[in-house]
GROMACS .gro file of C-alpha atoms in nm:
model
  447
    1UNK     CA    1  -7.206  11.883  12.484
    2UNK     CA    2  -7.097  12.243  12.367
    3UNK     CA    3  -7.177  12.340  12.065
    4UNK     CA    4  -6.804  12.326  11.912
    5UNK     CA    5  -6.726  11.994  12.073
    6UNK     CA    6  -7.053  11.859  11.841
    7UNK     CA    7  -6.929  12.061  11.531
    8UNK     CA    8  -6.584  11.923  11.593
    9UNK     CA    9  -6.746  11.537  11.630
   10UNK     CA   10  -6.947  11.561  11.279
   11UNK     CA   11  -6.639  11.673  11.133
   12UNK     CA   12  -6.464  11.393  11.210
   13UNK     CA   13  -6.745  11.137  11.138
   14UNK     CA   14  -6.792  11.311  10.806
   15UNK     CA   15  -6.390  11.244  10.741
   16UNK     CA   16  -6.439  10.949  10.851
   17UNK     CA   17  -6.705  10.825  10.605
   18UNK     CA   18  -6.550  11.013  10.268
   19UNK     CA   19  -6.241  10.834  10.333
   20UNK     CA   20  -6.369  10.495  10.364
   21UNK     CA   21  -6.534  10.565  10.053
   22UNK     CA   22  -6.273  10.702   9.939
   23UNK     CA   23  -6.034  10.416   9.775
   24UNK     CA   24  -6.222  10.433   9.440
   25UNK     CA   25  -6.229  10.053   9.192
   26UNK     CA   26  -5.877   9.954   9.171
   27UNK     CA   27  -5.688   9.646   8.976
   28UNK     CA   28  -5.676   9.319   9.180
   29UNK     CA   29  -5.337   9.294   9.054
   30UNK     CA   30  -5.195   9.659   9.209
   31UNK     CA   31  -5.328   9.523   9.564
   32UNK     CA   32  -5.048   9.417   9.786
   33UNK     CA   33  -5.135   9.225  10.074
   34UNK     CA   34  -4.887   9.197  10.342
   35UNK     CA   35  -4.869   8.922  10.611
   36UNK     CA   36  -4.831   9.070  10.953
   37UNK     CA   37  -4.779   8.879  11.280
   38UNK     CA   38  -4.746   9.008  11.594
   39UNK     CA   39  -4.483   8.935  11.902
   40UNK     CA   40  -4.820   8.709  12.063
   41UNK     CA   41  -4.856   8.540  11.751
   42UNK     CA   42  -5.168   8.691  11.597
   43UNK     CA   43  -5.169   8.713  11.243
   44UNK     CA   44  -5.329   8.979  11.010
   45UNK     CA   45  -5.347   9.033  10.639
   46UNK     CA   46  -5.285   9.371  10.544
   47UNK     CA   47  -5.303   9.654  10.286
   48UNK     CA   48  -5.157   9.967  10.327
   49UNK     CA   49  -5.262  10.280  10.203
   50UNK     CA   50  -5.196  10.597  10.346
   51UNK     CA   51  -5.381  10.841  10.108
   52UNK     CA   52  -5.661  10.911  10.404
   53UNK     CA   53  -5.583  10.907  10.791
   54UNK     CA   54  -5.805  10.610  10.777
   55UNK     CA   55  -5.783  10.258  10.950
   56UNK     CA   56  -6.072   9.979  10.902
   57UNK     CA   57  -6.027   9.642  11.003
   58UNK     CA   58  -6.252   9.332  10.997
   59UNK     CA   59  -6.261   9.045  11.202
   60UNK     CA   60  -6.376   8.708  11.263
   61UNK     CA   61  -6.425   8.435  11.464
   62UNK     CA   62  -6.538   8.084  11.285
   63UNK     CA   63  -6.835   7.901  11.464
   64UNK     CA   64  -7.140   8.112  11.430
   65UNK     CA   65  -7.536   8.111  11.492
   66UNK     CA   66  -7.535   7.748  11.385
   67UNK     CA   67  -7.344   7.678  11.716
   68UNK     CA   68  -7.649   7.834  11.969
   69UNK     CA   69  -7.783   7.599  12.217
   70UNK     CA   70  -8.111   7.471  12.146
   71UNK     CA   71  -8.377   7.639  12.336
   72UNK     CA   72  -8.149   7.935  12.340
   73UNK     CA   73  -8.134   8.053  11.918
   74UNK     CA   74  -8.071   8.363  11.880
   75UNK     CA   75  -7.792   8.382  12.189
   76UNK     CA   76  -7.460   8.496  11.892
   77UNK     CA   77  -7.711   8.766  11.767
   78UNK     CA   78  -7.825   8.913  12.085
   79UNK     CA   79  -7.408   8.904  12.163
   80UNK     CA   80  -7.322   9.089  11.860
   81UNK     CA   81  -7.606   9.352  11.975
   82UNK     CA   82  -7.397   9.389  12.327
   83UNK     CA   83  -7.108   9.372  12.323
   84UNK     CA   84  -7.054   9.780  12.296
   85UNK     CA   85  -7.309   9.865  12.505
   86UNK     CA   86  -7.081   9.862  12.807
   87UNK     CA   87  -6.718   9.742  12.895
   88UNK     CA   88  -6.460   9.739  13.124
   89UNK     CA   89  -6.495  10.077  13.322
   90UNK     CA   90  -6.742  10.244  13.081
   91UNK     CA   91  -7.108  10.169  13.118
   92UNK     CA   92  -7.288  10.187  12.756
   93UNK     CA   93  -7.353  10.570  12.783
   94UNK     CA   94  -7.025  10.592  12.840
   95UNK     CA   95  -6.864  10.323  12.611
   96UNK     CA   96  -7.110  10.475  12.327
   97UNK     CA   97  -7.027  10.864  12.384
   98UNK     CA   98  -6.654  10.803  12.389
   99UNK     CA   99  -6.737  10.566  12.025
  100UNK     CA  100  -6.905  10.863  11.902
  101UNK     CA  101  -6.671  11.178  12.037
  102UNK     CA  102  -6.350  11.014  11.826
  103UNK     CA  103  -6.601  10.919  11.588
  104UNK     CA  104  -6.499  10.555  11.604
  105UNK     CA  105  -6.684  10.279  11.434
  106UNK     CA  106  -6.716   9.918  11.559
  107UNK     CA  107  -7.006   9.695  11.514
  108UNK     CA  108  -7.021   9.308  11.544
  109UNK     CA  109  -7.260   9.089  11.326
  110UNK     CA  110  -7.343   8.734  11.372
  111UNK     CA  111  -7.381   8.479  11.049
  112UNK     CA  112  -7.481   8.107  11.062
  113UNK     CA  113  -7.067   8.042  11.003
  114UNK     CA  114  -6.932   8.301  11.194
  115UNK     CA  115  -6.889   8.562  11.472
  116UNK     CA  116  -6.771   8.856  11.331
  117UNK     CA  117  -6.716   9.297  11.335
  118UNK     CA  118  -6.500   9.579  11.189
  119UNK     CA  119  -6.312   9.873  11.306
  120UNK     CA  120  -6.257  10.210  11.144
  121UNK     CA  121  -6.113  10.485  11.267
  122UNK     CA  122  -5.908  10.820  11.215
  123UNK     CA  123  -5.530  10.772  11.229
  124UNK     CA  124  -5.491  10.986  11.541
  125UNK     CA  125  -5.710  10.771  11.717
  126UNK     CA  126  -5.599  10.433  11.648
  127UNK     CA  127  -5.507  10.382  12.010
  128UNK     CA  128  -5.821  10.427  12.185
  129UNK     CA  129  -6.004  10.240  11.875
  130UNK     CA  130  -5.818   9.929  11.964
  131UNK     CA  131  -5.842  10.011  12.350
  132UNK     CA  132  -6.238  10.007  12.292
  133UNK     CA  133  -6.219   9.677  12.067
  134UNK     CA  134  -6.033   9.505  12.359
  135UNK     CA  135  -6.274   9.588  12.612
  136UNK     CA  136  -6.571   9.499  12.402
  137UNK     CA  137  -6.413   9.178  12.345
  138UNK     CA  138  -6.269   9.061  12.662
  139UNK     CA  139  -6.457   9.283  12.935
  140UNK     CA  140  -6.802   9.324  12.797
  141UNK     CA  141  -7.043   9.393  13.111
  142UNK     CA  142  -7.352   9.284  12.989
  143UNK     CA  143  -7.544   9.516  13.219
  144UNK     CA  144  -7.875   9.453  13.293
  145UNK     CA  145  -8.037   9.758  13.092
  146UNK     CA  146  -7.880   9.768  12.774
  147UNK     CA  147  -7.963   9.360  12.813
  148UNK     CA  148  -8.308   9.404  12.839
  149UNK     CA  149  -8.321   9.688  12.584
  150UNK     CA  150  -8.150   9.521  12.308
  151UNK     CA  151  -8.382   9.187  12.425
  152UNK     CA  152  -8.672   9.429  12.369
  153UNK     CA  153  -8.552   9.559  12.032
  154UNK     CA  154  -8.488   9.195  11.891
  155UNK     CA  155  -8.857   9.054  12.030
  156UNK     CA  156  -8.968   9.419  11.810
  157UNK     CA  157  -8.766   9.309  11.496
  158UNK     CA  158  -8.930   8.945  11.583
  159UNK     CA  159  -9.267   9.089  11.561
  160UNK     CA  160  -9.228   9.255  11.259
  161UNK     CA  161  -9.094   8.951  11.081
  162UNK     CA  162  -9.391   8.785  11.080
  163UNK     CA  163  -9.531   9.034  10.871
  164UNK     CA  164  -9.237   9.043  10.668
  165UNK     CA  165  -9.293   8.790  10.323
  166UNK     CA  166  -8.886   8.783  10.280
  167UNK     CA  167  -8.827   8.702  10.636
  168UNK     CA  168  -9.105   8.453  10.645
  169UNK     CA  169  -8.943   8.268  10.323
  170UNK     CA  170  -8.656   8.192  10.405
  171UNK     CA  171  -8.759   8.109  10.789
  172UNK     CA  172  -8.995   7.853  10.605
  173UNK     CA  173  -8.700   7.731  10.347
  174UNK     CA  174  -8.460   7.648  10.572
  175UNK     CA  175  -8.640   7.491  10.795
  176UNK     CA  176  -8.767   7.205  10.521
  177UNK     CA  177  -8.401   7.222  10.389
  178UNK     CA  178  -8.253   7.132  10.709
  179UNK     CA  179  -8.478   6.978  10.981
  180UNK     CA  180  -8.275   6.883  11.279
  181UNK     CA  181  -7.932   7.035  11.149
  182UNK     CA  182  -7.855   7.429  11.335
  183UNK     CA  183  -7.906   7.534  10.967
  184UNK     CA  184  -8.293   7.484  11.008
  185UNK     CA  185  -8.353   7.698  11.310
  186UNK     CA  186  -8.359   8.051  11.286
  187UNK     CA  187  -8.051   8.243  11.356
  188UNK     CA  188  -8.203   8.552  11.491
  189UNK     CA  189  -8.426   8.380  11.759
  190UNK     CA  190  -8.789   8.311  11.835
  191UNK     CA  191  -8.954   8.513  12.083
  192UNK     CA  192  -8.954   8.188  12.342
  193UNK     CA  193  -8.555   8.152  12.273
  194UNK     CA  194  -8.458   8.516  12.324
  195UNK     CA  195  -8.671   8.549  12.618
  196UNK     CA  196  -8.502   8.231  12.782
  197UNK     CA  197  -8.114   8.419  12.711
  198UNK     CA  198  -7.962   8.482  13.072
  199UNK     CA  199  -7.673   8.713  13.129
  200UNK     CA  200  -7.469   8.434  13.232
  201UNK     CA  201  -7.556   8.317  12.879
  202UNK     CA  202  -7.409   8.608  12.749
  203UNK     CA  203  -7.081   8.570  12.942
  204UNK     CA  204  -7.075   8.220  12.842
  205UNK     CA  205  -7.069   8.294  12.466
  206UNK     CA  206  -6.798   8.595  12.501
  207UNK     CA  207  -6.587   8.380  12.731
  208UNK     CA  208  -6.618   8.017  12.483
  209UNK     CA  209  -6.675   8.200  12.117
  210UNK     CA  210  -6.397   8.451  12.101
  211UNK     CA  211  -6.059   8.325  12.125
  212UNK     CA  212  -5.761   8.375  11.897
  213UNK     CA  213  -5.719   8.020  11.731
  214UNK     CA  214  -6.033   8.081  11.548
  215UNK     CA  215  -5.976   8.404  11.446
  216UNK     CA  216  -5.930   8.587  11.158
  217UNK     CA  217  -5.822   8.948  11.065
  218UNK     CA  218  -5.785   9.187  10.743
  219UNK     CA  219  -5.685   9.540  10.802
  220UNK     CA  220  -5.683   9.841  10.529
  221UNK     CA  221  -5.553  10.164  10.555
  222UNK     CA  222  -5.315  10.409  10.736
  223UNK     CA  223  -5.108  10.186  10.924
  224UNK     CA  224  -4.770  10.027  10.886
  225UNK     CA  225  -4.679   9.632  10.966
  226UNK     CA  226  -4.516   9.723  11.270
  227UNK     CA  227  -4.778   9.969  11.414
  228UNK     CA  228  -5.043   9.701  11.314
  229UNK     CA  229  -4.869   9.433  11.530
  230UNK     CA  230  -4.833   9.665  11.794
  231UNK     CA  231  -5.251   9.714  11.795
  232UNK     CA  232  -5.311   9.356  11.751
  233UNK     CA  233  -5.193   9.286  12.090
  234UNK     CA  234  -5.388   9.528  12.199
  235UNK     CA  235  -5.699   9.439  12.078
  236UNK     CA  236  -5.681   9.024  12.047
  237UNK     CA  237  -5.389   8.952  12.247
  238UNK     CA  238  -5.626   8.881  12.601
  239UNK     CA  239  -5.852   8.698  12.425
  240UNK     CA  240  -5.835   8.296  12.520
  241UNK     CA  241  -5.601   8.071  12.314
  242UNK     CA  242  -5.853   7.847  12.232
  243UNK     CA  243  -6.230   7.871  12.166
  244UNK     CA  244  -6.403   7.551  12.358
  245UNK     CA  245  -6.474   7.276  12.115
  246UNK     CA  246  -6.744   7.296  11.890
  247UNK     CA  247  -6.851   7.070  11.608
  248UNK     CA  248  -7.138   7.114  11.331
  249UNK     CA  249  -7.229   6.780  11.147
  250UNK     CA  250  -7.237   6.812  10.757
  251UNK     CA  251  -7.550   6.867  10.620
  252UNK     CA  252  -7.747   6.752  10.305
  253UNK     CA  253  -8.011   6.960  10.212
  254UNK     CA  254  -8.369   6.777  10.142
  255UNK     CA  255  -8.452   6.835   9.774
  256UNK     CA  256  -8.811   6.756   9.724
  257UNK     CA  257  -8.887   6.932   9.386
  258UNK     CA  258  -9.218   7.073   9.640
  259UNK     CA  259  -9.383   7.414   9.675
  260UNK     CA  260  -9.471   7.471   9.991
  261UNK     CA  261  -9.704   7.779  10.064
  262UNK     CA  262  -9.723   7.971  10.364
  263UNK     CA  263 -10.043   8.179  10.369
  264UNK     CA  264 -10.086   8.575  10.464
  265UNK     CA  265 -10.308   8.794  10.318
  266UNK     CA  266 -10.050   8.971  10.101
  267UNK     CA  267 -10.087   9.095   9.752
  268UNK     CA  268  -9.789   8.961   9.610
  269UNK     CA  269  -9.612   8.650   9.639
  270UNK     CA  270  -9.232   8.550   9.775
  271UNK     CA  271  -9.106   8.289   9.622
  272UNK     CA  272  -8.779   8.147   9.730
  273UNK     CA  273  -8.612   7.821   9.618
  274UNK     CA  274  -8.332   7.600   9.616
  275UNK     CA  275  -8.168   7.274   9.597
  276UNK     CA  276  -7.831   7.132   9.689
  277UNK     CA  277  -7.515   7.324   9.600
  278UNK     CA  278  -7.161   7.359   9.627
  279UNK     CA  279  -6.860   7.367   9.900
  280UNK     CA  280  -6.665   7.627   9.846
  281UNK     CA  281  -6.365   7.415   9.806
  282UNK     CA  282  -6.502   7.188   9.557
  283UNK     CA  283  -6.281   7.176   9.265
  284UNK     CA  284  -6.575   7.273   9.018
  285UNK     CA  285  -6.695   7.600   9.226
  286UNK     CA  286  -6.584   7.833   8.971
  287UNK     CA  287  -6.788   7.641   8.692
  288UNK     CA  288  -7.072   7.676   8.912
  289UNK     CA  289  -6.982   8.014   8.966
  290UNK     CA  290  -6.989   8.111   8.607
  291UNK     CA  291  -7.320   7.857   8.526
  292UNK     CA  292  -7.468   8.042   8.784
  293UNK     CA  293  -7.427   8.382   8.647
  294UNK     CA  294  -7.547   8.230   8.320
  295UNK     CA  295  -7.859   8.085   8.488
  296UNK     CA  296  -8.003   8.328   8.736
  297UNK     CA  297  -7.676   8.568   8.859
  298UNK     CA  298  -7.624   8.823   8.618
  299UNK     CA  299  -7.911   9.024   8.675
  300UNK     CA  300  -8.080   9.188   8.376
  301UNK     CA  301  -7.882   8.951   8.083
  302UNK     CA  302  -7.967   8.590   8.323
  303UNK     CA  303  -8.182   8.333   8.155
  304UNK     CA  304  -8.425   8.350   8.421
  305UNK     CA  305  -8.440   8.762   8.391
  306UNK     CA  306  -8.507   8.687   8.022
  307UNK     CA  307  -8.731   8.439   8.049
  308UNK     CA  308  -8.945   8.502   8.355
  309UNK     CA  309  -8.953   8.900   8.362
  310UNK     CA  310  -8.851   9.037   7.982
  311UNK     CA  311  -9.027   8.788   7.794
  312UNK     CA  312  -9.345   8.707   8.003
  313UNK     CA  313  -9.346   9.014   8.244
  314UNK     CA  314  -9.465   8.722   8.514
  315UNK     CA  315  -9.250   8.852   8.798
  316UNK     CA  316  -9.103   9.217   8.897
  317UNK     CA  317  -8.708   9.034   8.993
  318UNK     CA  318  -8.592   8.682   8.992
  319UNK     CA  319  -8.257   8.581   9.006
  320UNK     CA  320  -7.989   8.232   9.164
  321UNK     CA  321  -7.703   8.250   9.349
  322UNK     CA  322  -7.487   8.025   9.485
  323UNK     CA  323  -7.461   7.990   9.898
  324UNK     CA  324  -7.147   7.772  10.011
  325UNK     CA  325  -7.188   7.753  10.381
  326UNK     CA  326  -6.913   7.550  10.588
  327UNK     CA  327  -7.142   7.234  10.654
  328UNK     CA  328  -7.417   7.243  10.333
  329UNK     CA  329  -7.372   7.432   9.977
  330UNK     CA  330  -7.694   7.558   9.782
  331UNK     CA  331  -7.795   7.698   9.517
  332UNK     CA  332  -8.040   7.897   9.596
  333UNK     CA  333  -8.250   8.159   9.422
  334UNK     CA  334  -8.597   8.429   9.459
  335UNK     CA  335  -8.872   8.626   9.280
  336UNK     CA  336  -9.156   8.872   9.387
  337UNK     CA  337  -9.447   8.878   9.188
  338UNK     CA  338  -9.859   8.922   9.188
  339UNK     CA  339 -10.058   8.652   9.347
  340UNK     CA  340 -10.223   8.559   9.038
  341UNK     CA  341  -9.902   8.491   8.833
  342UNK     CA  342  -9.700   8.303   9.122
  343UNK     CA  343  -9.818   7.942   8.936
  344UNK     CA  344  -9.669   8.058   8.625
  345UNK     CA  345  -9.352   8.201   8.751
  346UNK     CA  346  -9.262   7.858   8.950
  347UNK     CA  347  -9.343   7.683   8.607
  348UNK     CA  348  -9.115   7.884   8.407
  349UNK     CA  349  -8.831   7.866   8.696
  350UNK     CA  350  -8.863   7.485   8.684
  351UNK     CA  351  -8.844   7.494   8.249
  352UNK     CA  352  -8.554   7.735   8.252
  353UNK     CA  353  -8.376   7.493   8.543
  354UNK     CA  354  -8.443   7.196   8.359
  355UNK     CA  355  -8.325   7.326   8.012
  356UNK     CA  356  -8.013   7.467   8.126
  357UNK     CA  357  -7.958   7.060   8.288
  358UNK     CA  358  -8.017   6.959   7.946
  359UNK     CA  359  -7.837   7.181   7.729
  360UNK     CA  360  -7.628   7.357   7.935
  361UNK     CA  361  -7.530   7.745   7.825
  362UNK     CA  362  -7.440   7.843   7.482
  363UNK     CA  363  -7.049   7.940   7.416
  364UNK     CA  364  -7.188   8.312   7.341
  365UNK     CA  365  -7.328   8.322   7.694
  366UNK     CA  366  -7.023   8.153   7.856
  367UNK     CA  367  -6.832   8.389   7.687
  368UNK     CA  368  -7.001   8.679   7.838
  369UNK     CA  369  -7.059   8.580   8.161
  370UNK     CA  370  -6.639   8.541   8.164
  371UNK     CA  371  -6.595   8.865   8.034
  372UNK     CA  372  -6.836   9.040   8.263
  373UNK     CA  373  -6.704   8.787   8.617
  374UNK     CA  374  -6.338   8.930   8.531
  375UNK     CA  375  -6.398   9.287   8.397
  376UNK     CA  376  -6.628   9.359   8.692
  377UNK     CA  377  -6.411   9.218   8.937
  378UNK     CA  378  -6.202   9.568   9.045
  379UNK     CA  379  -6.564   9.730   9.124
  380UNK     CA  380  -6.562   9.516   9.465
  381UNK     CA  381  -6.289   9.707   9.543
  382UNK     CA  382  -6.488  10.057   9.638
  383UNK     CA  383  -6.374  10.157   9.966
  384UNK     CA  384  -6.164  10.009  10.232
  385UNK     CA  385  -6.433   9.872  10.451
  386UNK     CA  386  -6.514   9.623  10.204
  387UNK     CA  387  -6.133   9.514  10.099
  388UNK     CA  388  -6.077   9.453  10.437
  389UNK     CA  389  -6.368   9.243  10.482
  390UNK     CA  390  -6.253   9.058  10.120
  391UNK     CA  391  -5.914   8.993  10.310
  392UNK     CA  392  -6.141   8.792  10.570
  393UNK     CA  393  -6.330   8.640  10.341
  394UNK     CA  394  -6.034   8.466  10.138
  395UNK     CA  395  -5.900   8.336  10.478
  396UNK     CA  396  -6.240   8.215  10.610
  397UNK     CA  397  -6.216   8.043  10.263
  398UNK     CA  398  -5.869   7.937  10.306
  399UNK     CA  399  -5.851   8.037   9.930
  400UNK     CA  400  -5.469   8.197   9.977
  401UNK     CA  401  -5.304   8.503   9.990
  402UNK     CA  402  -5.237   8.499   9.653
  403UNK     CA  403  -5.628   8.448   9.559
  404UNK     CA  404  -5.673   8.788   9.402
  405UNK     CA  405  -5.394   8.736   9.166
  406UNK     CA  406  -5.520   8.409   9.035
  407UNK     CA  407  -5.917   8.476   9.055
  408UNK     CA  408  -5.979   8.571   8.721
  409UNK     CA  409  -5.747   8.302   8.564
  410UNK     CA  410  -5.940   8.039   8.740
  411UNK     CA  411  -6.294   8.139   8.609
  412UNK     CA  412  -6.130   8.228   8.214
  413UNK     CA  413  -6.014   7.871   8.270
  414UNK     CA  414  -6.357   7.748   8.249
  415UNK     CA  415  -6.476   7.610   7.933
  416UNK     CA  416  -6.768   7.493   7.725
  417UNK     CA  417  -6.733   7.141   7.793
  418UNK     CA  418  -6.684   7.218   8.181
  419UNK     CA  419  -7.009   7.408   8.235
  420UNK     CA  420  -7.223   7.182   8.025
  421UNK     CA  421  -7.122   6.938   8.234
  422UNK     CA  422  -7.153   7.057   8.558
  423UNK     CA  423  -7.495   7.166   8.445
  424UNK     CA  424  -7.576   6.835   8.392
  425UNK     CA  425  -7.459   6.681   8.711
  426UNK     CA  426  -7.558   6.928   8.937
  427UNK     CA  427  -7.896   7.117   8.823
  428UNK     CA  428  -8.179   6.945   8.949
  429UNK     CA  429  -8.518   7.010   8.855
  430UNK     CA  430  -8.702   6.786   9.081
  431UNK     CA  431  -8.534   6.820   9.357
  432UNK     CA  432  -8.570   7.188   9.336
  433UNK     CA  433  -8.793   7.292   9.640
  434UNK     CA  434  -8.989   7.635   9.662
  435UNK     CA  435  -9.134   7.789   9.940
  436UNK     CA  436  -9.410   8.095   9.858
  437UNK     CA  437  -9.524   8.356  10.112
  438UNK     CA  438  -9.897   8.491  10.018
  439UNK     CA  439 -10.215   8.399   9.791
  440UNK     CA  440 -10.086   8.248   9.509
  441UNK     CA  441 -10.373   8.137   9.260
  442UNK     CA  442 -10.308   7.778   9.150
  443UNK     CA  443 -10.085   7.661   9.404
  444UNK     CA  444 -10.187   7.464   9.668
  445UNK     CA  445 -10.038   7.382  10.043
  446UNK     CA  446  -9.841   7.156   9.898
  447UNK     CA  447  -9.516   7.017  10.125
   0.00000   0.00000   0.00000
């Protein structure tokens, strides 16, 4: 590569990143989202904004880890790892310089729910950015070494995990929360699982997973309804109709109220936790939402911040959150802290879990955590990588296209009364099950 052709290439990556960056916090209510549908029937939700020469899209398809055979886990991450390292005509030194020269970004990802990736690129090359989409999506080659490359990386990243307290955790949580469900195996693999992934597995996946009546698109930037349509085709329209048929059973998380340990010679303890949780399309979600942020979500001013870290200095971070998944809800939560202090910080967890069951929050808090849940709310908004992956989100979530106008009404709606009672019906102390990586002093193997 000459010298000017390299200068020329960071210059455009470098445009590239300060514009996605670039949208600033802006007002849910000034966002206009547009539906766009093109002449094959694929539909998009899109914002324009033509300040920077800037395109990012995000995409994806529903049915995720959860749906990898058994014996093969791991087969929808190893995809997402793939699929542009080589396709159609272009080998992956090829497919990757021509990504880099028109300083193109496109990356897949794969979640327990769903297959997904994102676009961005410079205005001026919008038509070779969808070119390379389609290709990765519909011709992927699957050559045999970036295959056994990638295979080595993940069996590298395996390797490391077990050394790793967070990855460990959560491994060890899921697995007691859901034994025999998809949920309770791990999405990234085992070494046996990702060893036993064939190219013809590969294939398999691309050929079954991605097809366009399980897909989903949000698009941000300098493009107009017409032009998007246009690119859609492009990039979706010779994808299959239909995915082949998948089903996930519902799931009900075992709540125990246990503490499980799983021993390494660390000097700190992991603790994770959790116990059964919400759908997302439960009518009480955003009272959960807010009773969450009460409880363990709002970071420094949480009950279990106050009470675990300010008051008692027992851990160095603790917080909740909630996890809707599209077979099992949680609500789930974490804290790091010394070996020596684990036993107390699962004691306070459980007293701050059971008192807010009890009493519920106080109208002071509730008040707050409303005021903070709306007033924060434009601060998602940072760049147009992320709105375009909100405008996936609310259709994954089926929540509407008018969800960003009625978000903040829906949690001020929630009152005193609401959250004290949800707190009551769905906190549950003993059924709240722990998992803890490391040497903690007074806890035994429990299970």
């Amino acid at each position: 590569m000459t010298g000017a052709r390299h200068i020329r290439r960071i210059g455009r990556l470098l445009f590239l990143i300060v514009g996605l960056l670039a949208v600033g916090p802006r007002p849910a209510s000034a966002i206009d989202i547009q539906r766009v549908t093109s002449a094959g029937g694929i539909e998009a939700w899109l914002i324009e904004d033509h300040t920077n020469p800037i395109i990012s899209v995000n995409f994806a398809f529903r049915g995720g880890s959860a749906l990898d055979p058994a014996g093969k886990e791991g087969l929808a991450d190893m995809v997402s790892g793939l699929l542009d390292e080589g396709a159609g005509p272009l080998d992956s030194m090829a497919f990757q310089t021509k990504l880099e020269d028109l300083a193109i970004t496109l990356r897949f990802e794969a979640g327990r729910d769903t297959f997904g990736g994102r676009l961005a690129t410079l205005t001026e090359n919008r038509d070779a950015a969808f070119d390379l989409l389609r290709l990765a999506l519909t011709e992927p080659r699957f050559d045999t070494e970036p295959v056994e490359r990638i295979r080595g990386q993940i069996l590298s990243n395996l390797r490391h995990q077990t050394e790793d307290p967070n990855s460990l955790a959560y491994k060890a949580l899921f697995a007691e929360l859901f034994p025999g469900h998809p949920y309770g195996r791990p999405s990234e693999g085992t070494e046996d699982s990702i060893n036993a992934i064939t190219a013809a597995d590969l294939r398999g996946f691309s050929v079954g997973r991605l097809a366009r009546d399980n897909l989903v698109i949000g698009a941000v930037g300098d493009i107009s309804p017409r032009e998007l349509a246009s690119a859609l085709d492009q990039a979706f329209g010779k994808l299959p109709e239909r995915a082949a048929p998948w089903q996930v059973a519902a799931a009900t998380p075992r709540a125990s109220g246990t503490v499980s340990v799983v021993k390494k010679a660390f000097p700190q303890s992991t603790i994770v936790f959790a116990q059964r949780g919400l759908m997302r399309d439960d009518p009480d979600y955003y009272v959960a939402y807010v009773l969450n942020h009460i409880l363990g979500g709002g970071g420094f001013t949480s009950r279990l911040y106050t009470e675990v870290r300010d008051k008692r200095g027992l851990a160095y971070s603790v917080y909740s959150a909630l996890v809707p998944m599209d077979f099992a809800g949680l609500v789930m939560g974490g804290a790091g802290t010394r070996n020596d202090r684990a036993a107390d910080t699962v004691k306070v967890i459980q007293d701050e879990w059971r008192r807010m069951a009890t009493e519920g929050p106080t109208a002071k808090e509730l008040d707050d955590a409303k005021l903070y849940l709306t007033g924060s709310f434009p601060l998602q908004f940072s760049s147009s990588d992320r709105i375009s992956g909100i405008l996936t989100a609310i259709q994954l979530d089926d929540l509407g296209i008018d969800y960003l106008d009625k978000r903040n009404a829906m949690i001020e709606a929630v009152t005193l009364e609401d959250a004290r009672r949800l707190a009551r019906s769905l906190l549950d102390p003993a059924g709240l099950r722990f998992v803890v990586v490391g040497q903690p002093a007074g806890i035994g193997t429990g299970g």
